[in-house]
Amino acid sequence: MATTRNRNGKTKRAAVAGARRPEVRLPPLEAYEGGLEADGDYDGLGLAGLDLTGQSGEGARFLDCALSDCRLDETRLSGARFLDSVLTGVRGVGTVLAGAQLRDVEVVDARLGGTQLHGAVLERVVVRGGKSDYLNLRAAKLKDVVFEGCVLSEPDFGGAVLERVEFVDCVLTGVDFSGARLKDVDLRGARRLEIERGVESLAGAVISTAQLLDLAPVLAARLGVRVEE
C-alpha cells in the first residue's frame, strides 16, 4: 500500500485517486429490430432481445443507445464506438471489439466468453455484475473504469494502461498483468485476487494487507526467494 511521511516522520496513507463514474441519462428510445451494418450509425435506439450472432458492425457508432438481452456470439464490432450507452444482459462467446471505444458506458449483468477488446479504449465505464471468461484487454487503455460485483476469470491485461481503475466486490482469478502500466489502480475491494502473471507490474496499484499475504508466494517466486520453515 502506498505511504508517505509527514513532517513528524510518521507514516500515513497516500490518497488513491478514485475513478470517475459515468452518468448515463438516456433519452426516450426508438425500438430497433434490424441487424448490424459496418460503419452503421445508431442514435437513440433501443435494441432488445436481438440475436446478432455472427453479424458485422465494424466501425459502427452507438450513441445514446440501450442494448438489452442481445446475443453477441462472434459478433464483429472492431473499431465500434459506444458513447453514453447502456448494455444490459448481453451475452456472447467470441465477440470481437478490438480497437473499440467505450466512453460513458454501463455494462450490467453481461455474460461473455473470449471477448476480444485488445487495443480498445475504455473511459468512464462501469462493469457491474455478470461474468466474463478469458477477457482479452491486451494493450488496451482503461481510464476511470470500475469493475463492480462481477467475476473475471483469466482476464488478460498484458501491456495495457490502467489509470484510476477500481475493482469493487469482484472475483479475479488467473489475472495477467504482464507489461501493464498501472496508476491509481485500487484492488483492495476484490473479494478474491489471484494473479497468474505480471505481479512485477503491480507498481501503481493499491492492495490490502490480506491480499499482500495471499500474493506472498507469487512475489517470492518472482524474486527467486526461497521460503523455508
PDB file of N, CA and C in Angstrom, residues 45-82:
ATOM      1  N   LEU A  45     -31.402   4.579 -29.931  1.00  0.00           N
ATOM      2  CA  LEU A  45     -32.168   3.372 -30.244  1.00  0.00           C
ATOM      3  C   LEU A  45     -32.148   2.385 -29.077  1.00  0.00           C
ATOM      4  N   GLY A  46     -33.201   1.592 -28.987  1.00  0.00           N
ATOM      5  CA  GLY A  46     -33.273   0.504 -28.030  1.00  0.00           C
ATOM      6  C   GLY A  46     -33.233  -0.818 -28.763  1.00  0.00           C
ATOM      7  N   LEU A  47     -32.168  -1.590 -28.547  1.00  0.00           N
ATOM      8  CA  LEU A  47     -32.023  -2.898 -29.178  1.00  0.00           C
ATOM      9  C   LEU A  47     -32.287  -3.935 -28.096  1.00  0.00           C
ATOM     10  N   ALA A  48     -33.417  -4.601 -28.160  1.00  0.00           N
ATOM     11  CA  ALA A  48     -33.830  -5.506 -27.091  1.00  0.00           C
ATOM     12  C   ALA A  48     -34.091  -6.908 -27.630  1.00  0.00           C
ATOM     13  N   GLY A  49     -33.448  -7.903 -26.993  1.00  0.00           N
ATOM     14  CA  GLY A  49     -33.705  -9.297 -27.331  1.00  0.00           C
ATOM     15  C   GLY A  49     -33.299  -9.701 -28.728  1.00  0.00           C
ATOM     16  N   LEU A  50     -32.347  -9.007 -29.332  1.00  0.00           N
ATOM     17  CA  LEU A  50     -31.953  -9.321 -30.705  1.00  0.00           C
ATOM     18  C   LEU A  50     -30.863 -10.383 -30.739  1.00  0.00           C
ATOM     19  N   ASP A  51     -30.923 -11.243 -31.736  1.00  0.00           N
ATOM     20  CA  ASP A  51     -29.872 -12.223 -31.968  1.00  0.00           C
ATOM     21  C   ASP A  51     -28.949 -11.656 -33.049  1.00  0.00           C
ATOM     22  N   LEU A  52     -27.791 -11.156 -32.595  1.00  0.00           N
ATOM     23  CA  LEU A  52     -26.844 -10.523 -33.513  1.00  0.00           C
ATOM     24  C   LEU A  52     -25.655 -11.439 -33.798  1.00  0.00           C
ATOM     25  N   THR A  53     -25.865 -12.735 -33.621  1.00  0.00           N
ATOM     26  CA  THR A  53     -24.810 -13.722 -33.797  1.00  0.00           C
ATOM     27  C   THR A  53     -24.170 -13.627 -35.176  1.00  0.00           C
ATOM     28  N   GLY A  54     -22.832 -13.507 -35.182  1.00  0.00           N
ATOM     29  CA  GLY A  54     -22.076 -13.524 -36.426  1.00  0.00           C
ATOM     30  C   GLY A  54     -22.224 -12.298 -37.296  1.00  0.00           C
ATOM     31  N   GLN A  55     -22.965 -11.295 -36.842  1.00  0.00           N
ATOM     32  CA  GLN A  55     -23.161 -10.109 -37.675  1.00  0.00           C
ATOM     33  C   GLN A  55     -21.952  -9.179 -37.610  1.00  0.00           C
ATOM     34  N   SER A  56     -21.867  -8.295 -38.583  1.00  0.00           N
ATOM     35  CA  SER A  56     -20.722  -7.390 -38.695  1.00  0.00           C
ATOM     36  C   SER A  56     -21.146  -5.944 -38.471  1.00  0.00           C
ATOM     37  N   GLY A  57     -20.579  -5.346 -37.397  1.00  0.00           N
ATOM     38  CA  GLY A  57     -20.831  -3.928 -37.135  1.00  0.00           C
ATOM     39  C   GLY A  57     -19.530  -3.181 -36.949  1.00  0.00           C
ATOM     40  N   GLU A  58     -18.493  -3.580 -37.690  1.00  0.00           N
ATOM     41  CA  GLU A  58     -17.200  -2.903 -37.572  1.00  0.00           C
ATOM     42  C   GLU A  58     -17.340  -1.409 -37.844  1.00  0.00           C
ATOM     43  N   GLY A  59     -16.731  -0.615 -36.974  1.00  0.00           N
ATOM     44  CA  GLY A  59     -16.733   0.826 -37.170  1.00  0.00           C
ATOM     45  C   GLY A  59     -18.065   1.493 -36.894  1.00  0.00           C
ATOM     46  N   ALA A  60     -19.036   0.765 -36.385  1.00  0.00           N
ATOM     47  CA  ALA A  60     -20.358   1.349 -36.117  1.00  0.00           C
ATOM     48  C   ALA A  60     -20.294   2.297 -34.919  1.00  0.00           C
ATOM     49  N   ARG A  61     -21.253   3.212 -34.861  1.00  0.00           N
ATOM     50  CA  ARG A  61     -21.330   4.160 -33.752  1.00  0.00           C
ATOM     51  C   ARG A  61     -22.677   3.999 -33.064  1.00  0.00           C
ATOM     52  N   PHE A  62     -22.617   3.792 -31.734  1.00  0.00           N
ATOM     53  CA  PHE A  62     -23.827   3.692 -30.921  1.00  0.00           C
ATOM     54  C   PHE A  62     -23.841   4.868 -29.953  1.00  0.00           C
ATOM     55  N   LEU A  63     -24.760   5.790 -30.130  1.00  0.00           N
ATOM     56  CA  LEU A  63     -24.863   6.978 -29.289  1.00  0.00           C
ATOM     57  C   LEU A  63     -26.220   6.996 -28.602  1.00  0.00           C
ATOM     58  N   ASP A  64     -26.211   7.148 -27.273  1.00  0.00           N
ATOM     59  CA  ASP A  64     -27.471   7.166 -26.507  1.00  0.00           C
ATOM     60  C   ASP A  64     -28.320   5.946 -26.829  1.00  0.00           C
ATOM     61  N   CYS A  65     -27.692   4.771 -26.766  1.00  0.00           N
ATOM     62  CA  CYS A  65     -28.400   3.535 -27.087  1.00  0.00           C
ATOM     63  C   CYS A  65     -28.467   2.609 -25.873  1.00  0.00           C
ATOM     64  N   ALA A  66     -29.451   1.703 -25.897  1.00  0.00           N
ATOM     65  CA  ALA A  66     -29.566   0.661 -24.884  1.00  0.00           C
ATOM     66  C   ALA A  66     -29.639  -0.681 -25.586  1.00  0.00           C
ATOM     67  N   LEU A  67     -28.684  -1.554 -25.272  1.00  0.00           N
ATOM     68  CA  LEU A  67     -28.705  -2.925 -25.771  1.00  0.00           C
ATOM     69  C   LEU A  67     -29.059  -3.821 -24.593  1.00  0.00           C
ATOM     70  N   SER A  68     -30.152  -4.545 -24.697  1.00  0.00           N
ATOM     71  CA  SER A  68     -30.576  -5.384 -23.588  1.00  0.00           C
ATOM     72  C   SER A  68     -30.917  -6.786 -24.086  1.00  0.00           C
ATOM     73  N   ASP A  69     -30.387  -7.786 -23.361  1.00  0.00           N
ATOM     74  CA  ASP A  69     -30.673  -9.201 -23.647  1.00  0.00           C
ATOM     75  C   ASP A  69     -30.394  -9.577 -25.098  1.00  0.00           C
ATOM     76  N   CYS A  70     -29.320  -9.027 -25.651  1.00  0.00           N
ATOM     77  CA  CYS A  70     -28.947  -9.355 -27.031  1.00  0.00           C
ATOM     78  C   CYS A  70     -27.864 -10.432 -27.048  1.00  0.00           C
ATOM     79  N   ARG A  71     -27.893 -11.293 -28.075  1.00  0.00           N
ATOM     80  CA  ARG A  71     -26.855 -12.308 -28.260  1.00  0.00           C
ATOM     81  C   ARG A  71     -25.776 -11.735 -29.167  1.00  0.00           C
ATOM     82  N   LEU A  72     -24.520 -11.925 -28.726  1.00  0.00           N
ATOM     83  CA  LEU A  72     -23.400 -11.365 -29.460  1.00  0.00           C
ATOM     84  C   LEU A  72     -22.341 -12.419 -29.780  1.00  0.00           C
ATOM     85  N   ASP A  73     -22.759 -13.656 -30.005  1.00  0.00           N
ATOM     86  CA  ASP A  73     -21.805 -14.712 -30.327  1.00  0.00           C
ATOM     87  C   ASP A  73     -21.091 -14.405 -31.643  1.00  0.00           C
ATOM     88  N   GLU A  74     -19.754 -14.263 -31.542  1.00  0.00           N
ATOM     89  CA  GLU A  74     -18.908 -13.990 -32.710  1.00  0.00           C
ATOM     90  C   GLU A  74     -19.365 -12.768 -33.493  1.00  0.00           C
ATOM     91  N   THR A  75     -20.017 -11.854 -32.825  1.00  0.00           N
ATOM     92  CA  THR A  75     -20.390 -10.583 -33.464  1.00  0.00           C
ATOM     93  C   THR A  75     -19.129  -9.740 -33.637  1.00  0.00           C
ATOM     94  N   ARG A  76     -18.955  -9.156 -34.806  1.00  0.00           N
ATOM     95  CA  ARG A  76     -17.739  -8.409 -35.130  1.00  0.00           C
ATOM     96  C   ARG A  76     -18.014  -6.906 -34.996  1.00  0.00           C
ATOM     97  N   LEU A  77     -17.395  -6.314 -33.971  1.00  0.00           N
ATOM     98  CA  LEU A  77     -17.592  -4.889 -33.691  1.00  0.00           C
ATOM     99  C   LEU A  77     -16.243  -4.173 -33.555  1.00  0.00           C
ATOM    100  N   SER A  78     -15.267  -4.616 -34.305  1.00  0.00           N
ATOM    101  CA  SER A  78     -13.949  -3.981 -34.256  1.00  0.00           C
ATOM    102  C   SER A  78     -14.067  -2.500 -34.604  1.00  0.00           C
ATOM    103  N   GLY A  79     -13.425  -1.662 -33.787  1.00  0.00           N
ATOM    104  CA  GLY A  79     -13.422  -0.227 -34.057  1.00  0.00           C
ATOM    105  C   GLY A  79     -14.746   0.465 -33.808  1.00  0.00           C
ATOM    106  N   ALA A  80     -15.718  -0.236 -33.251  1.00  0.00           N
ATOM    107  CA  ALA A  80     -17.017   0.385 -32.961  1.00  0.00           C
ATOM    108  C   ALA A  80     -16.881   1.369 -31.805  1.00  0.00           C
ATOM    109  N   ARG A  81     -17.822   2.314 -31.733  1.00  0.00           N
ATOM    110  CA  ARG A  81     -17.830   3.302 -30.652  1.00  0.00           C
ATOM    111  C   ARG A  81     -19.165   3.228 -29.922  1.00  0.00           C
ATOM    112  N   PHE A  82     -19.078   3.043 -28.613  1.00  0.00           N
ATOM    113  CA  PHE A  82     -20.251   3.057 -27.755  1.00  0.00           C
ATOM    114  C   PHE A  82     -20.150   4.283 -26.854  1.00  0.00           C
TER     115      PHE A  82
END
